PDB file of C-alpha atoms in Angstrom:
ATOM      1  CA  MET E   1      22.918-119.735 -23.034  1.00 91.00           C
ATOM      2  CA  VAL E   2      24.599-116.585 -21.726  1.00 94.00           C
ATOM      3  CA  ARG E   3      22.093-113.773 -21.170  1.00 96.00           C
ATOM      4  CA  ILE E   4      23.481-110.353 -22.084  1.00 97.00           C
ATOM      5  CA  LEU E   5      22.120-106.892 -21.357  1.00 97.00           C
ATOM      6  CA  LEU E   6      23.263-104.357 -23.963  1.00 97.00           C
ATOM      7  CA  ALA E   7      22.973-100.661 -23.118  1.00 96.00           C
ATOM      8  CA  GLU E   8      23.843 -98.410 -26.077  1.00 95.00           C
ATOM      9  CA  ASP E   9      21.990 -95.257 -27.150  1.00 93.00           C
ATOM     10  CA  GLN E  10      22.916 -95.404 -30.837  1.00 92.00           C
ATOM     11  CA  SER E  11      20.650 -97.887 -32.602  1.00 92.00           C
ATOM     12  CA  LEU E  12      23.038 -98.781 -35.436  1.00 92.00           C
ATOM     13  CA  VAL E  13      25.911 -99.362 -33.029  1.00 91.00           C
ATOM     14  CA  ALA E  14      23.710-101.483 -30.769  1.00 93.00           C
ATOM     15  CA  GLN E  15      22.564-103.544 -33.727  1.00 93.00           C
ATOM     16  CA  GLY E  16      26.148-104.128 -34.831  1.00 93.00           C
ATOM     17  CA  LEU E  17      27.316-105.132 -31.345  1.00 93.00           C
ATOM     18  CA  LYS E  18      24.393-107.508 -30.957  1.00 95.00           C
ATOM     19  CA  MET E  19      25.074-109.153 -34.315  1.00 94.00           C
ATOM     20  CA  MET E  20      28.777-109.585 -33.488  1.00 94.00           C
ATOM     21  CA  MET E  21      28.156-111.140 -30.083  1.00 95.00           C
ATOM     22  CA  GLU E  22      25.439-113.450 -31.353  1.00 95.00           C
ATOM     23  CA  THR E  23      27.733-114.936 -33.987  1.00 94.00           C
ATOM     24  CA  ASP E  24      28.674-117.133 -31.025  1.00 94.00           C
ATOM     25  CA  GLU E  25      25.728-119.475 -30.492  1.00 92.00           C
ATOM     26  CA  LYS E  26      26.226-119.467 -26.715  1.00 94.00           C
ATOM     27  CA  LEU E  27      25.753-115.693 -26.433  1.00 96.00           C
ATOM     28  CA  GLN E  28      22.359-114.024 -26.638  1.00 96.00           C
ATOM     29  CA  VAL E  29      21.372-110.400 -26.106  1.00 97.00           C
ATOM     30  CA  THR E  30      18.148-110.816 -24.117  1.00 96.00           C
ATOM     31  CA  GLY E  31      17.743-107.171 -23.094  1.00 96.00           C
ATOM     32  CA  GLU E  32      18.462-103.841 -24.783  1.00 97.00           C
ATOM     33  CA  ALA E  33      18.426-100.327 -23.331  1.00 97.00           C
ATOM     34  CA  LYS E  34      19.271 -96.837 -24.590  1.00 95.00           C
ATOM     35  CA  ASN E  35      20.508 -95.460 -21.271  1.00 96.00           C
ATOM     36  CA  GLY E  36      21.645 -96.561 -17.841  1.00 95.00           C
ATOM     37  CA  ARG E  37      18.290 -95.916 -16.184  1.00 96.00           C
ATOM     38  CA  ALA E  38      16.510 -98.183 -18.658  1.00 97.00           C
ATOM     39  CA  ALA E  39      19.218-100.816 -18.184  1.00 97.00           C
ATOM     40  CA  ILE E  40      18.642-100.881 -14.427  1.00 97.00           C
ATOM     41  CA  ALA E  41      14.886-101.129 -14.989  1.00 96.00           C
ATOM     42  CA  LEU E  42      15.474-104.214 -17.149  1.00 97.00           C
ATOM     43  CA  CYS E  43      17.662-105.768 -14.434  1.00 97.00           C
ATOM     44  CA  GLU E  44      14.741-105.442 -12.031  1.00 96.00           C
ATOM     45  CA  LYS E  45      12.530-107.486 -14.374  1.00 95.00           C
ATOM     46  CA  GLN E  46      14.852-110.203 -15.670  1.00 95.00           C
ATOM     47  CA  SER E  47      18.184-111.846 -14.962  1.00 95.00           C
ATOM     48  CA  PHE E  48      21.376-111.298 -16.915  1.00 97.00           C
ATOM     49  CA  ASP E  49      24.826-112.856 -16.758  1.00 96.00           C
ATOM     50  CA  LEU E  50      26.619-109.875 -18.284  1.00 96.00           C
ATOM     51  CA  ALA E  51      25.901-106.175 -18.806  1.00 96.00           C
ATOM     52  CA  VAL E  52      27.636-104.530 -21.767  1.00 96.00           C
ATOM     53  CA  LEU E  53      27.412-100.799 -21.062  1.00 95.00           C
ATOM     54  CA  ASP E  54      28.319 -97.812 -23.197  1.00 93.00           C
ATOM     55  CA  ILE E  55      30.153 -95.143 -21.199  1.00 90.00           C
ATOM     56  CA  ARG E  56      28.309 -92.113 -22.578  1.00 88.00           C
ATOM     57  CA  MET E  57      24.505 -92.334 -22.622  1.00 92.00           C
ATOM     58  CA  PRO E  58      21.706 -89.845 -21.907  1.00 91.00           C
ATOM     59  CA  GLU E  59      19.823 -89.668 -18.558  1.00 90.00           C
ATOM     60  CA  MET E  60      22.255 -92.030 -16.828  1.00 93.00           C
ATOM     61  CA  ASP E  61      25.678 -92.947 -18.222  1.00 92.00           C
ATOM     62  CA  GLY E  62      27.361 -96.328 -18.152  1.00 92.00           C
ATOM     63  CA  LEU E  63      29.533 -95.537 -15.153  1.00 92.00           C
ATOM     64  CA  GLU E  64      26.550 -94.649 -12.966  1.00 93.00           C
ATOM     65  CA  ALA E  65      24.688 -97.719 -14.192  1.00 94.00           C
ATOM     66  CA  ALA E  66      27.706 -99.912 -13.413  1.00 93.00           C
ATOM     67  CA  LYS E  67      27.844 -98.526  -9.892  1.00 91.00           C
ATOM     68  CA  VAL E  68      24.191 -99.423  -9.258  1.00 94.00           C
ATOM     69  CA  ILE E  69      24.471-102.851 -10.877  1.00 94.00           C
ATOM     70  CA  ARG E  70      27.568-103.795  -8.863  1.00 89.00           C
ATOM     71  CA  LYS E  71      25.747-102.865  -5.656  1.00 89.00           C
ATOM     72  CA  ARG E  72      22.374-104.488  -6.384  1.00 94.00           C
ATOM     73  CA  TRP E  73      23.391-107.441  -8.568  1.00 94.00           C
ATOM     74  CA  PRO E  74      26.994-108.232  -7.543  1.00 88.00           C
ATOM     75  CA  ASP E  75      27.099-111.534  -9.451  1.00 88.00           C
ATOM     76  CA  MET E  76      26.467-109.834 -12.789  1.00 93.00           C
ATOM     77  CA  LYS E  77      29.617-109.207 -14.834  1.00 92.00           C
ATOM     78  CA  ILE E  78      30.155-105.809 -16.467  1.00 93.00           C
ATOM     79  CA  LEU E  79      31.973-104.969 -19.711  1.00 93.00           C
ATOM     80  CA  MET E  80      32.282-101.268 -20.529  1.00 91.00           C
ATOM     81  CA  LEU E  81      32.350-100.095 -24.150  1.00 88.00           C
ATOM     82  CA  THR E  82      33.353 -96.700 -25.506  1.00 83.00           C
ATOM     83  CA  THR E  83      34.677 -94.907 -28.561  1.00 79.00           C
ATOM     84  CA  PHE E  84      36.932 -92.876 -26.280  1.00 71.00           C
ATOM     85  CA  ASN E  85      40.442 -94.175 -25.677  1.00 67.00           C
ATOM     86  CA  ASP E  86      40.511 -92.263 -22.393  1.00 66.00           C
ATOM     87  CA  ASP E  87      42.382 -93.781 -19.478  1.00 66.00           C
ATOM     88  CA  GLU E  88      40.357 -91.747 -16.954  1.00 74.00           C
ATOM     89  CA  TYR E  89      37.136 -93.453 -18.069  1.00 77.00           C
ATOM     90  CA  ALA E  90      38.825 -96.834 -17.831  1.00 77.00           C
ATOM     91  CA  LEU E  91      40.140 -96.078 -14.345  1.00 76.00           C
ATOM     92  CA  GLN E  92      36.687 -95.032 -13.145  1.00 80.00           C
ATOM     93  CA  ALA E  93      35.125 -98.163 -14.630  1.00 80.00           C
ATOM     94  CA  LEU E  94      37.634-100.492 -12.981  1.00 76.00           C
ATOM     95  CA  ARG E  95      37.359 -98.740  -9.643  1.00 75.00           C
ATOM     96  CA  LEU E  96      33.595 -99.255  -9.793  1.00 78.00           C
ATOM     97  CA  GLY E  97      34.200-102.978 -10.210  1.00 77.00           C
ATOM     98  CA  ALA E  98      33.811-103.434 -13.969  1.00 83.00           C
ATOM     99  CA  HIS E  99      35.322-106.662 -15.293  1.00 83.00           C
ATOM    100  CA  GLY E 100      36.506-105.234 -18.590  1.00 83.00           C
ATOM    101  CA  TYR E 101      36.879-102.149 -20.760  1.00 85.00           C
ATOM    102  CA  MET E 102      36.788-102.290 -24.540  1.00 85.00           C
ATOM    103  CA  LEU E 103      36.850 -99.813 -27.414  1.00 83.00           C
ATOM    104  CA  LYS E 104      33.959-100.035 -29.856  1.00 83.00           C
ATOM    105  CA  ASP E 105      36.296-100.434 -32.810  1.00 81.00           C
ATOM    106  CA  ALA E 106      37.208-103.951 -31.621  1.00 83.00           C
ATOM    107  CA  ASP E 107      36.424-106.691 -34.126  1.00 88.00           C
ATOM    108  CA  ALA E 108      33.926-109.490 -33.465  1.00 90.00           C
ATOM    109  CA  ASP E 109      36.522-112.030 -32.333  1.00 90.00           C
ATOM    110  CA  THR E 110      38.060-109.596 -29.844  1.00 87.00           C
ATOM    111  CA  LEU E 111      34.641-108.612 -28.511  1.00 90.00           C
ATOM    112  CA  ILE E 112      33.564-112.232 -28.035  1.00 92.00           C
ATOM    113  CA  ARG E 113      36.848-113.135 -26.315  1.00 88.00           C
ATOM    114  CA  SER E 114      36.399-110.169 -23.999  1.00 87.00           C
ATOM    115  CA  VAL E 115      32.833-111.173 -23.170  1.00 91.00           C
ATOM    116  CA  LYS E 116      33.911-114.721 -22.360  1.00 89.00           C
ATOM    117  CA  SER E 117      36.873-113.553 -20.296  1.00 83.00           C
ATOM    118  CA  CYS E 118      34.610-111.324 -18.193  1.00 85.00           C
ATOM    119  CA  LEU E 119      32.116-114.161 -17.731  1.00 86.00           C
ATOM    120  CA  ALA E 120      34.920-116.453 -16.577  1.00 79.00           C
ATOM    121  CA  GLY E 121      36.045-113.947 -13.961  1.00 74.00           C
ATOM    122  CA  GLY E 122      39.048-112.538 -15.789  1.00 70.00           C
ATOM    123  CA  LEU E 123      40.010-108.870 -16.006  1.00 71.00           C
ATOM    124  CA  GLN E 124      39.763-107.790 -19.646  1.00 70.00           C
ATOM    125  CA  LEU E 125      41.429-104.639 -20.946  1.00 72.00           C
ATOM    126  CA  GLN E 126      41.992-103.991 -24.634  1.00 64.00           C
ATOM    127  CA  GLY E 127      45.743-103.794 -25.262  1.00 60.00           C
ATOM    128  CA  GLU E 128      46.064-100.076 -25.927  1.00 60.00           C
ATOM    129  CA  VAL E 129      43.840 -99.291 -22.929  1.00 63.00           C
ATOM    130  CA  ALA E 130      45.848-101.560 -20.628  1.00 60.00           C
ATOM    131  CA  ALA E 131      49.084 -99.869 -21.675  1.00 57.00           C
ATOM    132  CA  LYS E 132      47.749 -96.508 -20.488  1.00 62.00           C
ATOM    133  CA  VAL E 133      45.777 -97.651 -17.460  1.00 62.00           C
ATOM    134  CA  MET E 134      48.039-100.150 -15.685  1.00 61.00           C
ATOM    135  CA  PRO E 135      50.805 -97.648 -14.804  1.00 59.00           C
ATOM    136  CA  ARG E 136      48.200 -95.323 -13.263  1.00 60.00           C
ATOM    137  CA  LEU E 137      46.580 -98.166 -11.362  1.00 61.00           C
ATOM    138  CA  LEU E 138      49.945 -99.191  -9.977  1.00 55.00           C
ATOM    139  CA  GLN E 139      50.609 -95.633  -8.837  1.00 57.00           C
ATOM    140  CA  SER E 140      47.175 -94.823  -7.420  1.00 53.00           C
ATOM    141  CA  ASN E 141      46.237 -98.142  -5.843  1.00 50.00           C
ATOM    142  CA  LYS E 142      48.850 -99.310  -3.367  1.00 49.00           C
ATOM    143  CA  PRO E 143      47.393-102.463  -1.842  1.00 47.00           C
ATOM    144  CA  GLY E 144      50.041-102.915   0.819  1.00 47.00           C
ATOM    145  CA  ALA E 145      52.945-104.048  -1.304  1.00 44.00           C
ATOM    146  CA  GLU E 146      55.324-102.887   1.410  1.00 42.00           C
ATOM    147  CA  LYS E 147      53.768-105.262   3.954  1.00 47.00           C
ATOM    148  CA  GLU E 148      54.936-108.814   4.465  1.00 49.00           C
ATOM    149  CA  HIS E 149      52.231-111.460   4.399  1.00 64.00           C
ATOM    150  CA  ASP E 150      52.354-115.142   5.231  1.00 79.00           C
ATOM    151  CA  LEU E 151      51.199-116.608   1.937  1.00 87.00           C
ATOM    152  CA  THR E 152      51.438-120.314   1.203  1.00 89.00           C
ATOM    153  CA  PRO E 153      53.159-121.557  -1.967  1.00 90.00           C
ATOM    154  CA  ARG E 154      49.732-122.455  -3.380  1.00 92.00           C
ATOM    155  CA  GLU E 155      48.373-118.982  -2.658  1.00 91.00           C
ATOM    156  CA  LEU E 156      51.409-117.447  -4.354  1.00 91.00           C
ATOM    157  CA  ASP E 157      50.819-119.660  -7.403  1.00 92.00           C
ATOM    158  CA  ILE E 158      47.209-118.511  -7.631  1.00 92.00           C
ATOM    159  CA  LEU E 159      48.161-114.876  -7.074  1.00 90.00           C
ATOM    160  CA  LYS E 160      50.643-115.111  -9.946  1.00 88.00           C
ATOM    161  CA  GLN E 161      47.947-116.545 -12.215  1.00 89.00           C
ATOM    162  CA  ILE E 162      45.568-113.712 -11.278  1.00 86.00           C
ATOM    163  CA  GLY E 163      48.290-111.203 -12.106  1.00 81.00           C
ATOM    164  CA  GLU E 164      48.519-112.776 -15.559  1.00 79.00           C
ATOM    165  CA  GLY E 165      44.798-112.139 -16.062  1.00 78.00           C
ATOM    166  CA  ARG E 166      43.621-115.743 -15.960  1.00 83.00           C
ATOM    167  CA  SER E 167      40.101-116.759 -14.995  1.00 86.00           C
ATOM    168  CA  ASN E 168      39.238-119.155 -12.160  1.00 89.00           C
ATOM    169  CA  LYS E 169      38.620-121.926 -14.677  1.00 89.00           C
ATOM    170  CA  GLU E 170      41.990-121.379 -16.340  1.00 90.00           C
ATOM    171  CA  ILE E 171      43.768-121.271 -12.966  1.00 92.00           C
ATOM    172  CA  ALA E 172      42.060-124.488 -11.909  1.00 93.00           C
ATOM    173  CA  ALA E 173      43.164-126.254 -15.107  1.00 93.00           C
ATOM    174  CA  GLU E 174      46.740-124.947 -14.831  1.00 92.00           C
ATOM    175  CA  LEU E 175      47.159-125.959 -11.168  1.00 93.00           C
ATOM    176  CA  ALA E 176      45.053-129.143 -11.266  1.00 94.00           C
ATOM    177  CA  LEU E 177      42.527-127.805  -8.766  1.00 94.00           C
ATOM    178  CA  SER E 178      38.754-127.539  -8.705  1.00 94.00           C
ATOM    179  CA  VAL E 179      37.184-124.150  -9.473  1.00 92.00           C
ATOM    180  CA  GLY E 180      35.712-124.180  -5.962  1.00 93.00           C
ATOM    181  CA  THR E 181      39.147-124.616  -4.415  1.00 94.00           C
ATOM    182  CA  VAL E 182      40.493-121.718  -6.472  1.00 93.00           C
ATOM    183  CA  LYS E 183      37.623-119.516  -5.263  1.00 91.00           C
ATOM    184  CA  ASN E 184      38.368-120.450  -1.651  1.00 93.00           C
ATOM    185  CA  HIS E 185      42.045-119.564  -2.070  1.00 93.00           C
ATOM    186  CA  ILE E 186      41.115-116.219  -3.629  1.00 92.00           C
ATOM    187  CA  SER E 187      38.848-115.414  -0.677  1.00 91.00           C
ATOM    188  CA  GLN E 188      41.738-116.229   1.671  1.00 91.00           C
ATOM    189  CA  LEU E 189      44.080-114.030  -0.352  1.00 91.00           C
ATOM    190  CA  LEU E 190      41.675-111.100  -0.151  1.00 88.00           C
ATOM    191  CA  ASP E 191      41.427-111.532   3.622  1.00 88.00           C
ATOM    192  CA  LYS E 192      45.171-111.925   4.201  1.00 86.00           C
ATOM    193  CA  LEU E 193      46.177-109.033   1.967  1.00 85.00           C
ATOM    194  CA  GLU E 194      43.279-106.843   3.091  1.00 80.00           C
ATOM    195  CA  LEU E 195      42.278-106.176  -0.495  1.00 80.00           C
ATOM    196  CA  ARG E 196      38.866-105.467  -1.963  1.00 75.00           C
ATOM    197  CA  ASP E 197      38.673-107.374  -5.236  1.00 77.00           C
ATOM    198  CA  ARG E 198      40.389-109.294  -8.021  1.00 79.00           C
ATOM    199  CA  THR E 199      41.698-106.134  -9.655  1.00 73.00           C
ATOM    200  CA  GLN E 200      43.661-105.231  -6.538  1.00 74.00           C
ATOM    201  CA  LEU E 201      44.990-108.785  -6.333  1.00 82.00           C
ATOM    202  CA  ALA E 202      46.296-108.445  -9.897  1.00 79.00           C
ATOM    203  CA  ILE E 203      47.912-105.108  -9.055  1.00 74.00           C
ATOM    204  CA  TYR E 204      49.487-106.613  -5.920  1.00 78.00           C
ATOM    205  CA  ALA E 205      50.965-109.449  -7.984  1.00 80.00           C
ATOM    206  CA  ILE E 206      52.461-106.998 -10.508  1.00 71.00           C
ATOM    207  CA  ARG E 207      53.827-104.669  -7.817  1.00 67.00           C
ATOM    208  CA  ASN E 208      55.528-107.567  -6.067  1.00 72.00           C
ATOM    209  CA  ASP E 209      57.123-108.969  -9.249  1.00 69.00           C
ATOM    210  CA  LEU E 210      55.082-112.177  -9.221  1.00 75.00           C
ATOM    211  CA  VAL E 211      54.230-111.833 -12.911  1.00 61.00           C
TER     212      VAL E 211
END
């Protein structure tokens, strides 16, 4: 069972999101909060696999909560939700290390797919958000595309898969590798390319025409 923390200050919206996610029997909302401060307090008391955070909340917003969660519980995945199709919010969320950014008007199937993609280690952006955000990410984050790096054919294969938004499990299946081996290659890629995270690896792959 996947344990989900849902932080949303509007009760009706929270109820709807919970009902949609729990239509999948493997997903369960085991903690609910009305602001980022309450969400962090819940994280101190129980364990979660995924935090679904609204961007705008009283006392502490979703972006601030995401920043704290990424620092204190780095293994927890984060999916940001908002009614605002604002690329600046999405950029801030991704730079803080969020694993996905969704609009609240997404249907249940899209929401569940996004949750599962984040849990699997993928980078999930709703289509219309990605169209606005990716060009800005490519302009503002320049992870050394001009440098030459000694990457092996296998590392290039994995980098291409990351650029296509695939999770570790999907990469492992595609390349006939174990998930552990894929993780090791990703760690080596981060070291060789002097990059911080999976998002920058994806940007590097796009900038260097690997996708």
